[in-house]
């Protein structure tokens, strides 16, 4: 009887040990095969049909502005460019976002783009959501085939309301911001 109980206990322990290992393996395999889902956005910044999300990043940094002369005797804050870290879904820094606008990843790939459309952010105190058309691609990494980018879920980043006048010509100001960027390429 005792041998029988030990055999049952050994089999039970073996099942317990093998069960989670198989589940972890299956979970890892499923996660690597999951594709990013495009965000829900207004029609004005929808990507063209036939493109799919190939990369998601979360940006955190600042939007830099310069006080410039405008029409007449007026002055206004003009965007100099973003300065932000790009992080993946695991919060790992994978690149930088800078003036151009340019997105450069540690894998050696890089894109520059030009805003094609925008809509107001859901947060009135934040910079707009954008649809960006890629102008140039470089490198062979994740951004190599990217053709379109969306900036969504923005928080902050607007220029100051005051402080730009003749006595502050060429002054710079930085506004903290965060945003999510979705990178698209033609579907395979």
N, C-alpha and C. Protein backbone atom coordinates (compact mmCIF):
# COMPACT_ATOMS: atom_id res chain seq x y z
N UNK A 1 0.82 -1.18 0.00
CA UNK A 1 0.00 0.00 0.00
C UNK A 1 0.87 1.25 0.00
N UNK A 2 1.93 1.22 0.81
CA UNK A 2 2.81 2.38 0.90
C UNK A 2 3.49 2.66 -0.43
N UNK A 3 3.97 1.60 -1.13
CA UNK A 3 4.59 1.77 -2.45
C UNK A 3 3.58 2.37 -3.43
N UNK A 4 2.36 1.92 -3.36
CA UNK A 4 1.32 2.43 -4.25
C UNK A 4 1.08 3.93 -4.02
N UNK A 5 1.02 4.35 -2.77
CA UNK A 5 0.82 5.77 -2.44
C UNK A 5 2.02 6.60 -2.91
N UNK A 6 3.22 6.08 -2.75
CA UNK A 6 4.41 6.80 -3.21
C UNK A 6 4.39 6.94 -4.74
N UNK A 7 3.96 5.89 -5.44
CA UNK A 7 3.86 5.96 -6.90
C UNK A 7 2.85 7.01 -7.32
N UNK A 8 1.70 7.05 -6.66
CA UNK A 8 0.67 8.05 -6.99
C UNK A 8 1.22 9.45 -6.71
N UNK A 9 1.89 9.62 -5.58
CA UNK A 9 2.46 10.93 -5.24
C UNK A 9 3.51 11.35 -6.27
N UNK A 10 4.35 10.42 -6.71
CA UNK A 10 5.38 10.73 -7.71
C UNK A 10 4.74 11.14 -9.04
N UNK A 11 3.72 10.43 -9.45
CA UNK A 11 3.03 10.76 -10.70
C UNK A 11 2.37 12.14 -10.57
N UNK A 12 1.74 12.38 -9.43
CA UNK A 12 1.09 13.68 -9.19
C UNK A 12 2.11 14.81 -9.23
N UNK A 13 3.26 14.61 -8.61
CA UNK A 13 4.32 15.62 -8.61
C UNK A 13 4.83 15.85 -10.03
N UNK A 14 5.00 14.79 -10.78
CA UNK A 14 5.45 14.90 -12.17
C UNK A 14 4.45 15.70 -13.00
N UNK A 15 3.16 15.45 -12.83
CA UNK A 15 2.12 16.18 -13.56
C UNK A 15 2.15 17.66 -13.18
N UNK A 16 2.29 17.94 -11.88
CA UNK A 16 2.34 19.33 -11.43
C UNK A 16 3.55 20.03 -12.02
N UNK A 17 4.69 19.36 -12.04
CA UNK A 17 5.91 19.97 -12.56
C UNK A 17 5.84 20.19 -14.07
N UNK A 18 5.24 19.27 -14.80
CA UNK A 18 5.19 19.40 -16.25
C UNK A 18 4.08 20.34 -16.71
N UNK A 19 2.97 20.40 -15.96
CA UNK A 19 1.84 21.23 -16.37
C UNK A 19 2.21 22.70 -16.57
N UNK A 20 2.74 23.39 -15.55
CA UNK A 20 3.07 24.79 -15.71
C UNK A 20 4.14 25.03 -16.77
N UNK A 21 5.10 24.12 -16.89
CA UNK A 21 6.16 24.32 -17.89
C UNK A 21 5.55 24.36 -19.29
N UNK A 22 4.60 23.50 -19.55
CA UNK A 22 3.97 23.48 -20.86
C UNK A 22 3.16 24.76 -21.05
N UNK A 23 2.45 25.21 -20.02
CA UNK A 23 1.65 26.42 -20.12
C UNK A 23 2.54 27.64 -20.38
N UNK A 24 3.67 27.75 -19.67
CA UNK A 24 4.57 28.88 -19.88
C UNK A 24 5.09 28.86 -21.31
N UNK A 25 5.47 27.68 -21.81
CA UNK A 25 5.97 27.56 -23.17
C UNK A 25 4.90 27.99 -24.17
N UNK A 26 3.67 27.51 -23.96
CA UNK A 26 2.59 27.88 -24.88
C UNK A 26 2.31 29.37 -24.80
N UNK A 27 2.34 29.96 -23.58
CA UNK A 27 2.09 31.38 -23.42
C UNK A 27 3.16 32.20 -24.14
N UNK A 28 4.43 31.81 -23.97
CA UNK A 28 5.52 32.53 -24.64
C UNK A 28 5.35 32.46 -26.16
N UNK A 29 4.99 31.29 -26.65
CA UNK A 29 4.82 31.12 -28.09
C UNK A 29 3.66 32.00 -28.58
N UNK A 30 2.56 32.03 -27.83
CA UNK A 30 1.41 32.84 -28.24
C UNK A 30 1.76 34.32 -28.21
N UNK A 31 2.50 34.79 -27.19
CA UNK A 31 2.86 36.20 -27.10
C UNK A 31 3.73 36.63 -28.26
N UNK A 32 4.64 35.78 -28.70
CA UNK A 32 5.53 36.15 -29.80
C UNK A 32 4.77 36.20 -31.13
N UNK A 33 3.61 35.54 -31.19
CA UNK A 33 2.85 35.54 -32.43
C UNK A 33 1.76 36.60 -32.46
N UNK A 34 1.48 37.25 -31.31
CA UNK A 34 0.45 38.26 -31.27
C UNK A 34 0.90 39.50 -32.01
N UNK A 35 -0.04 40.11 -32.74
CA UNK A 35 0.26 41.34 -33.46
C UNK A 35 -0.32 42.50 -32.68
N UNK A 36 0.32 43.66 -32.85
CA UNK A 36 -0.20 44.88 -32.25
C UNK A 36 -1.53 45.21 -32.90
N UNK A 37 -2.43 45.73 -32.12
CA UNK A 37 -3.73 46.13 -32.62
C UNK A 37 -3.71 47.65 -32.83
N UNK A 38 -4.19 48.09 -33.96
CA UNK A 38 -4.24 49.52 -34.26
C UNK A 38 -5.17 50.22 -33.27
N UNK A 39 -4.83 51.45 -32.87
CA UNK A 39 -5.70 52.18 -31.94
C UNK A 39 -6.97 52.66 -32.64
N UNK A 40 -7.98 52.93 -31.85
CA UNK A 40 -9.22 53.48 -32.36
C UNK A 40 -9.02 54.99 -32.50
N UNK A 41 -9.07 55.49 -33.74
CA UNK A 41 -8.80 56.90 -34.00
C UNK A 41 -9.85 57.49 -34.94
N UNK A 42 -9.97 58.83 -34.94
CA UNK A 42 -10.88 59.48 -35.89
C UNK A 42 -10.46 59.21 -37.33
N UNK A 43 -11.41 59.29 -38.25
CA UNK A 43 -11.16 59.03 -39.67
C UNK A 43 -10.02 59.88 -40.24
N UNK A 44 -9.89 61.11 -39.78
CA UNK A 44 -8.89 62.03 -40.33
C UNK A 44 -7.46 61.51 -40.19
N UNK A 45 -7.21 60.65 -39.20
CA UNK A 45 -5.84 60.13 -39.03
C UNK A 45 -5.77 58.62 -39.17
N UNK A 46 -6.71 58.04 -39.90
CA UNK A 46 -6.67 56.61 -40.21
C UNK A 46 -5.52 56.33 -41.18
N UNK A 47 -4.90 55.18 -41.04
CA UNK A 47 -3.85 54.79 -41.98
C UNK A 47 -4.49 54.24 -43.25
N UNK A 48 -3.75 54.27 -44.35
CA UNK A 48 -4.29 53.72 -45.59
C UNK A 48 -4.61 52.23 -45.47
N UNK A 49 -5.59 51.79 -46.22
CA UNK A 49 -5.94 50.37 -46.26
C UNK A 49 -4.72 49.56 -46.71
N UNK A 50 -4.59 48.37 -46.18
CA UNK A 50 -3.49 47.50 -46.59
C UNK A 50 -2.23 47.65 -45.75
N UNK A 51 -2.29 48.48 -44.71
CA UNK A 51 -1.14 48.62 -43.82
C UNK A 51 -1.48 48.00 -42.47
N UNK A 52 -0.45 47.48 -41.79
CA UNK A 52 -0.65 46.88 -40.47
C UNK A 52 0.39 47.40 -39.50
N UNK A 53 0.04 47.38 -38.22
CA UNK A 53 0.96 47.84 -37.18
C UNK A 53 2.13 46.87 -37.10
N UNK A 54 3.36 47.41 -37.16
CA UNK A 54 4.55 46.57 -37.02
C UNK A 54 5.32 46.89 -35.73
N UNK A 55 5.00 48.04 -35.10
CA UNK A 55 5.70 48.42 -33.87
C UNK A 55 4.88 49.43 -33.09
N UNK A 56 4.89 49.26 -31.77
CA UNK A 56 4.30 50.23 -30.84
C UNK A 56 5.41 50.73 -29.93
N UNK A 57 5.44 52.04 -29.68
CA UNK A 57 6.36 52.60 -28.67
C UNK A 57 5.64 53.66 -27.88
N UNK A 58 6.08 53.84 -26.65
CA UNK A 58 5.58 54.91 -25.79
C UNK A 58 6.71 55.92 -25.65
N UNK A 59 6.42 57.18 -25.97
CA UNK A 59 7.41 58.25 -25.89
C UNK A 59 7.22 59.05 -24.62
N UNK A 60 8.34 59.42 -24.01
CA UNK A 60 8.32 60.27 -22.83
C UNK A 60 9.48 61.24 -22.93
N UNK A 61 9.17 62.52 -22.85
CA UNK A 61 10.22 63.53 -22.97
C UNK A 61 9.64 64.92 -22.99
N UNK A 62 10.10 65.73 -23.95
CA UNK A 62 9.60 67.09 -24.05
C UNK A 62 9.48 67.54 -25.49
N UNK A 63 8.65 68.55 -25.67
CA UNK A 63 8.53 69.26 -26.94
C UNK A 63 9.25 70.59 -26.71
N UNK A 64 10.25 70.89 -27.54
CA UNK A 64 11.03 72.12 -27.39
C UNK A 64 10.48 73.19 -28.33
N UNK A 65 10.36 74.39 -27.80
CA UNK A 65 9.83 75.53 -28.56
C UNK A 65 10.82 76.69 -28.51
N UNK A 66 10.79 77.54 -29.57
CA UNK A 66 11.61 78.74 -29.64
C UNK A 66 10.69 79.93 -29.87
N UNK A 67 10.96 81.03 -29.18
CA UNK A 67 10.17 82.26 -29.35
C UNK A 67 10.63 82.96 -30.63
N UNK A 68 9.73 83.08 -31.60
CA UNK A 68 10.07 83.65 -32.90
C UNK A 68 9.12 84.80 -33.26
N UNK A 69 9.64 85.73 -34.05
CA UNK A 69 8.81 86.82 -34.55
C UNK A 69 7.83 86.26 -35.56
N UNK A 70 6.59 86.73 -35.47
CA UNK A 70 5.54 86.32 -36.42
C UNK A 70 5.13 87.56 -37.21
N UNK A 71 3.99 87.48 -37.86
CA UNK A 71 3.50 88.61 -38.66
C UNK A 71 3.34 89.86 -37.79
N UNK A 72 3.72 91.00 -38.35
CA UNK A 72 3.60 92.25 -37.61
C UNK A 72 4.55 92.29 -36.44
N UNK A 73 4.08 92.80 -35.34
CA UNK A 73 4.91 92.89 -34.13
C UNK A 73 4.63 91.75 -33.17
N UNK A 74 4.02 90.70 -33.66
CA UNK A 74 3.66 89.59 -32.79
C UNK A 74 4.78 88.56 -32.71
N UNK A 75 4.80 87.85 -31.60
CA UNK A 75 5.76 86.77 -31.39
C UNK A 75 4.97 85.53 -31.00
N UNK A 76 5.49 84.36 -31.31
CA UNK A 76 4.83 83.12 -30.91
C UNK A 76 5.86 82.01 -30.71
N UNK A 77 5.45 81.02 -29.93
CA UNK A 77 6.29 79.85 -29.71
C UNK A 77 6.20 78.95 -30.94
N UNK A 78 7.35 78.59 -31.50
CA UNK A 78 7.42 77.75 -32.69
C UNK A 78 8.11 76.44 -32.30
N UNK A 79 7.53 75.33 -32.73
CA UNK A 79 8.09 74.02 -32.39
C UNK A 79 9.49 73.86 -32.97
N UNK A 80 10.42 73.56 -32.11
CA UNK A 80 11.80 73.24 -32.53
C UNK A 80 11.90 71.73 -32.79
N UNK A 81 11.26 70.96 -31.92
CA UNK A 81 11.24 69.51 -32.11
C UNK A 81 11.11 68.76 -30.80
N UNK A 82 10.79 67.48 -30.91
CA UNK A 82 10.68 66.63 -29.73
C UNK A 82 12.05 66.13 -29.27
N UNK A 83 12.13 65.82 -28.00
CA UNK A 83 13.29 65.16 -27.41
C UNK A 83 12.72 64.11 -26.46
N UNK A 84 12.65 62.86 -26.93
CA UNK A 84 11.98 61.84 -26.13
C UNK A 84 12.64 60.48 -26.26
N UNK A 85 12.49 59.70 -25.18
CA UNK A 85 12.89 58.29 -25.19
C UNK A 85 11.72 57.47 -25.70
N UNK A 86 12.03 56.43 -26.44
CA UNK A 86 11.02 55.51 -26.94
C UNK A 86 11.15 54.20 -26.19
N UNK A 87 10.05 53.73 -25.64
CA UNK A 87 10.04 52.49 -24.84
C UNK A 87 9.06 51.49 -25.43
N UNK A 88 9.42 50.21 -25.33
CA UNK A 88 8.53 49.15 -25.80
C UNK A 88 7.51 48.82 -24.72
N UNK A 89 6.70 47.81 -24.96
CA UNK A 89 5.64 47.43 -24.01
C UNK A 89 6.21 46.89 -22.70
N UNK A 90 7.48 46.52 -22.68
CA UNK A 90 8.12 46.06 -21.44
C UNK A 90 8.86 47.18 -20.73
N UNK A 91 8.64 48.42 -21.17
CA UNK A 91 9.24 49.64 -20.62
C UNK A 91 10.75 49.71 -20.83
N UNK A 92 11.24 48.99 -21.83
CA UNK A 92 12.66 49.01 -22.17
C UNK A 92 12.91 50.10 -23.20
N UNK A 93 13.92 50.95 -22.95
CA UNK A 93 14.26 52.00 -23.90
C UNK A 93 14.81 51.36 -25.16
N UNK A 94 14.15 51.65 -26.31
CA UNK A 94 14.58 51.05 -27.57
C UNK A 94 14.98 52.08 -28.61
N UNK A 95 14.85 53.38 -28.26
CA UNK A 95 15.22 54.40 -29.23
C UNK A 95 14.97 55.81 -28.76
N UNK A 96 15.11 56.74 -29.71
CA UNK A 96 14.95 58.17 -29.45
C UNK A 96 14.07 58.80 -30.52
N UNK A 97 13.39 59.87 -30.12
CA UNK A 97 12.56 60.67 -31.04
C UNK A 97 13.11 62.09 -30.97
N UNK A 98 13.39 62.68 -32.13
CA UNK A 98 14.00 64.00 -32.16
C UNK A 98 13.46 64.82 -33.33
N UNK A 99 14.02 66.03 -33.47
CA UNK A 99 13.57 66.94 -34.54
C UNK A 99 13.72 66.26 -35.89
N UNK A 100 12.89 66.67 -36.79
CA UNK A 100 12.86 66.11 -38.15
C UNK A 100 11.45 66.04 -38.68
N UNK A 101 10.50 65.39 -38.04
CA UNK A 101 10.68 64.51 -36.89
C UNK A 101 11.36 63.20 -37.29
N UNK A 102 12.17 62.70 -36.37
CA UNK A 102 12.94 61.48 -36.59
C UNK A 102 12.72 60.51 -35.44
N UNK A 103 12.60 59.25 -35.78
CA UNK A 103 12.53 58.16 -34.80
C UNK A 103 13.70 57.25 -35.11
N UNK A 104 14.58 57.03 -34.15
CA UNK A 104 15.77 56.21 -34.35
C UNK A 104 15.81 55.13 -33.28
N UNK A 105 15.89 53.87 -33.73
CA UNK A 105 15.91 52.74 -32.80
C UNK A 105 17.32 52.20 -32.61
N UNK A 106 17.52 51.52 -31.49
CA UNK A 106 18.82 50.92 -31.18
C UNK A 106 19.17 49.79 -32.14
N UNK A 107 18.17 49.27 -32.88
CA UNK A 107 18.45 48.19 -33.85
C UNK A 107 19.07 48.73 -35.14
N UNK A 108 19.29 50.07 -35.21
CA UNK A 108 19.93 50.68 -36.38
C UNK A 108 18.97 51.24 -37.41
N UNK A 109 17.67 51.04 -37.22
CA UNK A 109 16.71 51.58 -38.18
C UNK A 109 16.27 52.98 -37.76
N UNK A 110 15.84 53.74 -38.77
CA UNK A 110 15.48 55.14 -38.54
C UNK A 110 14.50 55.59 -39.61
N UNK A 111 13.55 56.46 -39.21
CA UNK A 111 12.65 57.08 -40.17
C UNK A 111 12.51 58.56 -39.85
N UNK A 112 12.27 59.34 -40.91
CA UNK A 112 11.85 60.73 -40.74
C UNK A 112 10.50 60.84 -41.42
N UNK A 113 9.72 61.79 -40.96
CA UNK A 113 8.38 61.91 -41.52
C UNK A 113 7.89 63.33 -41.61
N UNK A 114 6.69 63.44 -42.14
CA UNK A 114 6.03 64.74 -42.29
C UNK A 114 4.56 64.56 -41.92
N UNK A 115 4.07 65.44 -41.04
CA UNK A 115 2.67 65.35 -40.62
C UNK A 115 1.75 65.50 -41.83
N UNK A 116 0.79 64.58 -41.94
CA UNK A 116 -0.15 64.59 -43.06
C UNK A 116 -1.55 65.03 -42.60
N UNK A 117 -1.87 64.78 -41.33
CA UNK A 117 -3.18 65.14 -40.78
C UNK A 117 -3.09 65.18 -39.27
N UNK A 118 -4.01 65.92 -38.66
CA UNK A 118 -4.05 65.97 -37.20
C UNK A 118 -5.46 66.15 -36.71
N UNK A 119 -5.69 65.74 -35.47
CA UNK A 119 -6.96 65.97 -34.78
C UNK A 119 -6.61 66.40 -33.36
N UNK A 120 -7.50 67.16 -32.76
CA UNK A 120 -7.27 67.59 -31.38
C UNK A 120 -7.19 66.37 -30.47
N UNK A 121 -6.33 66.48 -29.47
CA UNK A 121 -6.23 65.43 -28.46
C UNK A 121 -7.53 65.38 -27.66
N UNK A 122 -7.82 64.24 -27.09
CA UNK A 122 -8.97 64.12 -26.20
C UNK A 122 -8.75 64.97 -24.95
N UNK A 123 -7.49 65.25 -24.64
CA UNK A 123 -7.10 66.10 -23.52
C UNK A 123 -6.79 67.49 -24.08
N UNK A 124 -7.61 68.47 -23.76
CA UNK A 124 -7.46 69.82 -24.33
C UNK A 124 -6.12 70.46 -24.01
N UNK A 125 -5.42 70.00 -22.98
CA UNK A 125 -4.13 70.57 -22.59
C UNK A 125 -2.95 69.84 -23.23
N UNK A 126 -3.24 69.05 -24.25
CA UNK A 126 -2.20 68.22 -24.86
C UNK A 126 -2.07 68.49 -26.36
N UNK A 127 -0.88 68.17 -26.89
CA UNK A 127 -0.63 68.33 -28.32
C UNK A 127 -1.54 67.39 -29.12
N UNK A 128 -1.79 67.73 -30.39
CA UNK A 128 -2.73 66.93 -31.20
C UNK A 128 -2.24 65.52 -31.49
N UNK A 129 -3.18 64.69 -31.90
CA UNK A 129 -2.88 63.37 -32.44
C UNK A 129 -2.54 63.58 -33.90
N UNK A 130 -1.60 62.78 -34.42
CA UNK A 130 -1.13 62.98 -35.79
C UNK A 130 -1.16 61.71 -36.63
N UNK A 131 -1.25 61.94 -37.93
CA UNK A 131 -0.95 60.92 -38.93
C UNK A 131 0.29 61.44 -39.65
N UNK A 132 1.36 60.67 -39.65
CA UNK A 132 2.64 61.07 -40.23
C UNK A 132 2.97 60.14 -41.39
N UNK A 133 3.32 60.73 -42.52
CA UNK A 133 3.79 59.95 -43.67
C UNK A 133 5.31 59.90 -43.61
N UNK A 134 5.88 58.71 -43.74
CA UNK A 134 7.33 58.55 -43.69
C UNK A 134 7.94 59.10 -44.97
N UNK A 135 8.98 59.93 -44.81
CA UNK A 135 9.68 60.52 -45.95
C UNK A 135 10.93 59.72 -46.30
N UNK A 136 11.66 59.27 -45.25
CA UNK A 136 12.88 58.48 -45.50
C UNK A 136 12.99 57.35 -44.49
N UNK A 137 13.55 56.24 -44.93
CA UNK A 137 13.85 55.08 -44.08
C UNK A 137 15.34 54.80 -44.18
N UNK A 138 15.94 54.37 -43.08
CA UNK A 138 17.35 53.96 -43.09
C UNK A 138 17.51 52.74 -42.19
N UNK A 139 18.49 51.91 -42.50
CA UNK A 139 18.77 50.73 -41.68
C UNK A 139 17.90 49.55 -42.04
N UNK A 140 18.17 48.42 -41.39
CA UNK A 140 17.48 47.18 -41.70
C UNK A 140 16.65 46.65 -40.54
N UNK A 141 16.41 47.46 -39.51
CA UNK A 141 15.68 47.00 -38.34
C UNK A 141 14.17 47.15 -38.46
N UNK A 142 13.53 47.34 -37.33
CA UNK A 142 12.07 47.37 -37.24
C UNK A 142 11.41 48.46 -38.06
N UNK A 143 12.11 49.56 -38.31
CA UNK A 143 11.51 50.68 -39.04
C UNK A 143 11.80 50.66 -40.55
N UNK A 144 12.50 49.65 -41.02
CA UNK A 144 12.96 49.60 -42.42
C UNK A 144 11.84 49.75 -43.44
N UNK A 145 10.68 49.17 -43.17
CA UNK A 145 9.59 49.18 -44.17
C UNK A 145 8.41 50.05 -43.74
N UNK A 146 8.59 50.81 -42.67
CA UNK A 146 7.50 51.64 -42.15
C UNK A 146 7.16 52.75 -43.15
N UNK A 147 5.86 52.95 -43.37
CA UNK A 147 5.39 53.98 -44.31
C UNK A 147 4.52 55.04 -43.64
N UNK A 148 3.92 54.69 -42.50
CA UNK A 148 2.99 55.59 -41.83
C UNK A 148 3.15 55.45 -40.32
N UNK A 149 2.93 56.57 -39.61
CA UNK A 149 3.02 56.60 -38.15
C UNK A 149 1.81 57.34 -37.61
N UNK A 150 1.28 56.86 -36.49
CA UNK A 150 0.24 57.59 -35.77
C UNK A 150 0.78 57.99 -34.40
N UNK A 151 0.52 59.26 -34.01
CA UNK A 151 0.79 59.71 -32.64
C UNK A 151 -0.56 59.86 -31.97
N UNK A 152 -0.77 59.12 -30.88
CA UNK A 152 -2.04 59.14 -30.17
C UNK A 152 -1.81 59.16 -28.66
N UNK A 153 -2.90 59.30 -27.91
CA UNK A 153 -2.87 59.26 -26.44
C UNK A 153 -1.88 60.26 -25.86
N UNK A 154 -1.86 61.46 -26.42
CA UNK A 154 -0.92 62.49 -25.98
C UNK A 154 -1.31 63.08 -24.63
N UNK A 155 -0.29 63.42 -23.86
CA UNK A 155 -0.46 64.11 -22.58
C UNK A 155 0.59 65.20 -22.52
N UNK A 156 0.14 66.46 -22.42
CA UNK A 156 1.07 67.59 -22.31
C UNK A 156 1.68 67.96 -23.65
N UNK A 157 2.80 68.70 -23.57
CA UNK A 157 3.57 69.04 -24.76
C UNK A 157 3.23 70.35 -25.44
N UNK A 158 2.19 71.04 -24.98
CA UNK A 158 1.83 72.31 -25.63
C UNK A 158 2.83 73.40 -25.25
N UNK A 159 2.98 74.42 -26.12
CA UNK A 159 3.88 75.52 -25.79
C UNK A 159 3.30 76.35 -24.64
N UNK A 160 4.16 77.15 -23.98
CA UNK A 160 3.65 78.00 -22.92
C UNK A 160 2.61 78.99 -23.47
N UNK A 161 1.73 79.45 -22.62
CA UNK A 161 0.71 80.41 -23.02
C UNK A 161 1.31 81.82 -23.09
N UNK A 162 2.30 82.09 -22.25
CA UNK A 162 2.92 83.42 -22.16
C UNK A 162 4.42 83.31 -22.29
N UNK A 163 5.07 84.49 -22.22
CA UNK A 163 6.52 84.53 -22.16
C UNK A 163 7.23 84.66 -23.49
N UNK A 164 6.48 84.84 -24.57
CA UNK A 164 7.11 85.00 -25.88
C UNK A 164 6.77 86.39 -26.40
N UNK A 165 7.76 87.29 -26.34
CA UNK A 165 7.59 88.65 -26.83
C UNK A 165 8.96 89.14 -27.31
N UNK A 166 9.04 90.39 -27.73
CA UNK A 166 10.28 90.94 -28.29
C UNK A 166 11.46 90.79 -27.33
N UNK A 167 11.19 90.93 -26.04
CA UNK A 167 12.29 90.83 -25.06
C UNK A 167 12.74 89.38 -24.83
N UNK A 168 11.98 88.43 -25.37
CA UNK A 168 12.33 87.00 -25.22
C UNK A 168 12.60 86.33 -26.56
N UNK A 169 12.88 87.15 -27.59
CA UNK A 169 13.18 86.60 -28.91
C UNK A 169 14.25 85.51 -28.80
N UNK A 170 14.04 84.38 -29.48
CA UNK A 170 14.95 83.23 -29.52
C UNK A 170 15.06 82.46 -28.20
N UNK A 171 14.24 82.84 -27.21
CA UNK A 171 14.22 82.07 -25.96
C UNK A 171 13.67 80.68 -26.26
N UNK A 172 14.07 79.71 -25.47
CA UNK A 172 13.57 78.35 -25.64
C UNK A 172 12.78 77.92 -24.42
N UNK A 173 11.83 77.05 -24.66
CA UNK A 173 11.01 76.49 -23.59
C UNK A 173 10.74 75.03 -23.92
N UNK A 174 10.70 74.20 -22.89
CA UNK A 174 10.40 72.78 -23.08
C UNK A 174 9.15 72.43 -22.30
N UNK A 175 8.27 71.68 -22.93
CA UNK A 175 7.04 71.21 -22.30
C UNK A 175 7.06 69.69 -22.26
N UNK A 176 6.93 69.14 -21.07
CA UNK A 176 6.92 67.68 -20.91
C UNK A 176 5.73 67.07 -21.62
N UNK A 177 5.94 65.90 -22.22
CA UNK A 177 4.83 65.20 -22.89
C UNK A 177 5.08 63.71 -22.90
N UNK A 178 3.98 62.99 -23.10
CA UNK A 178 4.04 61.56 -23.39
C UNK A 178 3.08 61.30 -24.55
N UNK A 179 3.34 60.25 -25.28
CA UNK A 179 2.47 59.87 -26.40
C UNK A 179 2.76 58.42 -26.77
N UNK A 180 1.81 57.82 -27.45
CA UNK A 180 2.00 56.49 -28.02
C UNK A 180 2.16 56.66 -29.52
N UNK A 181 3.13 55.93 -30.08
CA UNK A 181 3.36 55.94 -31.52
C UNK A 181 3.14 54.53 -32.06
N UNK A 182 2.37 54.45 -33.13
CA UNK A 182 2.13 53.19 -33.84
C UNK A 182 2.77 53.33 -35.21
N UNK A 183 3.60 52.37 -35.57
CA UNK A 183 4.32 52.36 -36.85
C UNK A 183 3.70 51.31 -37.74
N UNK A 184 3.41 51.69 -38.99
CA UNK A 184 2.71 50.82 -39.95
C UNK A 184 3.57 50.55 -41.17
N UNK A 185 3.39 49.36 -41.72
CA UNK A 185 4.04 48.97 -42.98
C UNK A 185 3.01 48.20 -43.79
N UNK A 186 3.25 48.04 -45.10
CA UNK A 186 2.31 47.26 -45.92
C UNK A 186 2.15 45.85 -45.34
N UNK A 187 0.92 45.37 -45.31
CA UNK A 187 0.63 44.03 -44.78
C UNK A 187 1.33 43.00 -45.63
N UNK A 188 1.79 41.93 -44.98
CA UNK A 188 2.49 40.85 -45.69
C UNK A 188 1.51 39.89 -46.31
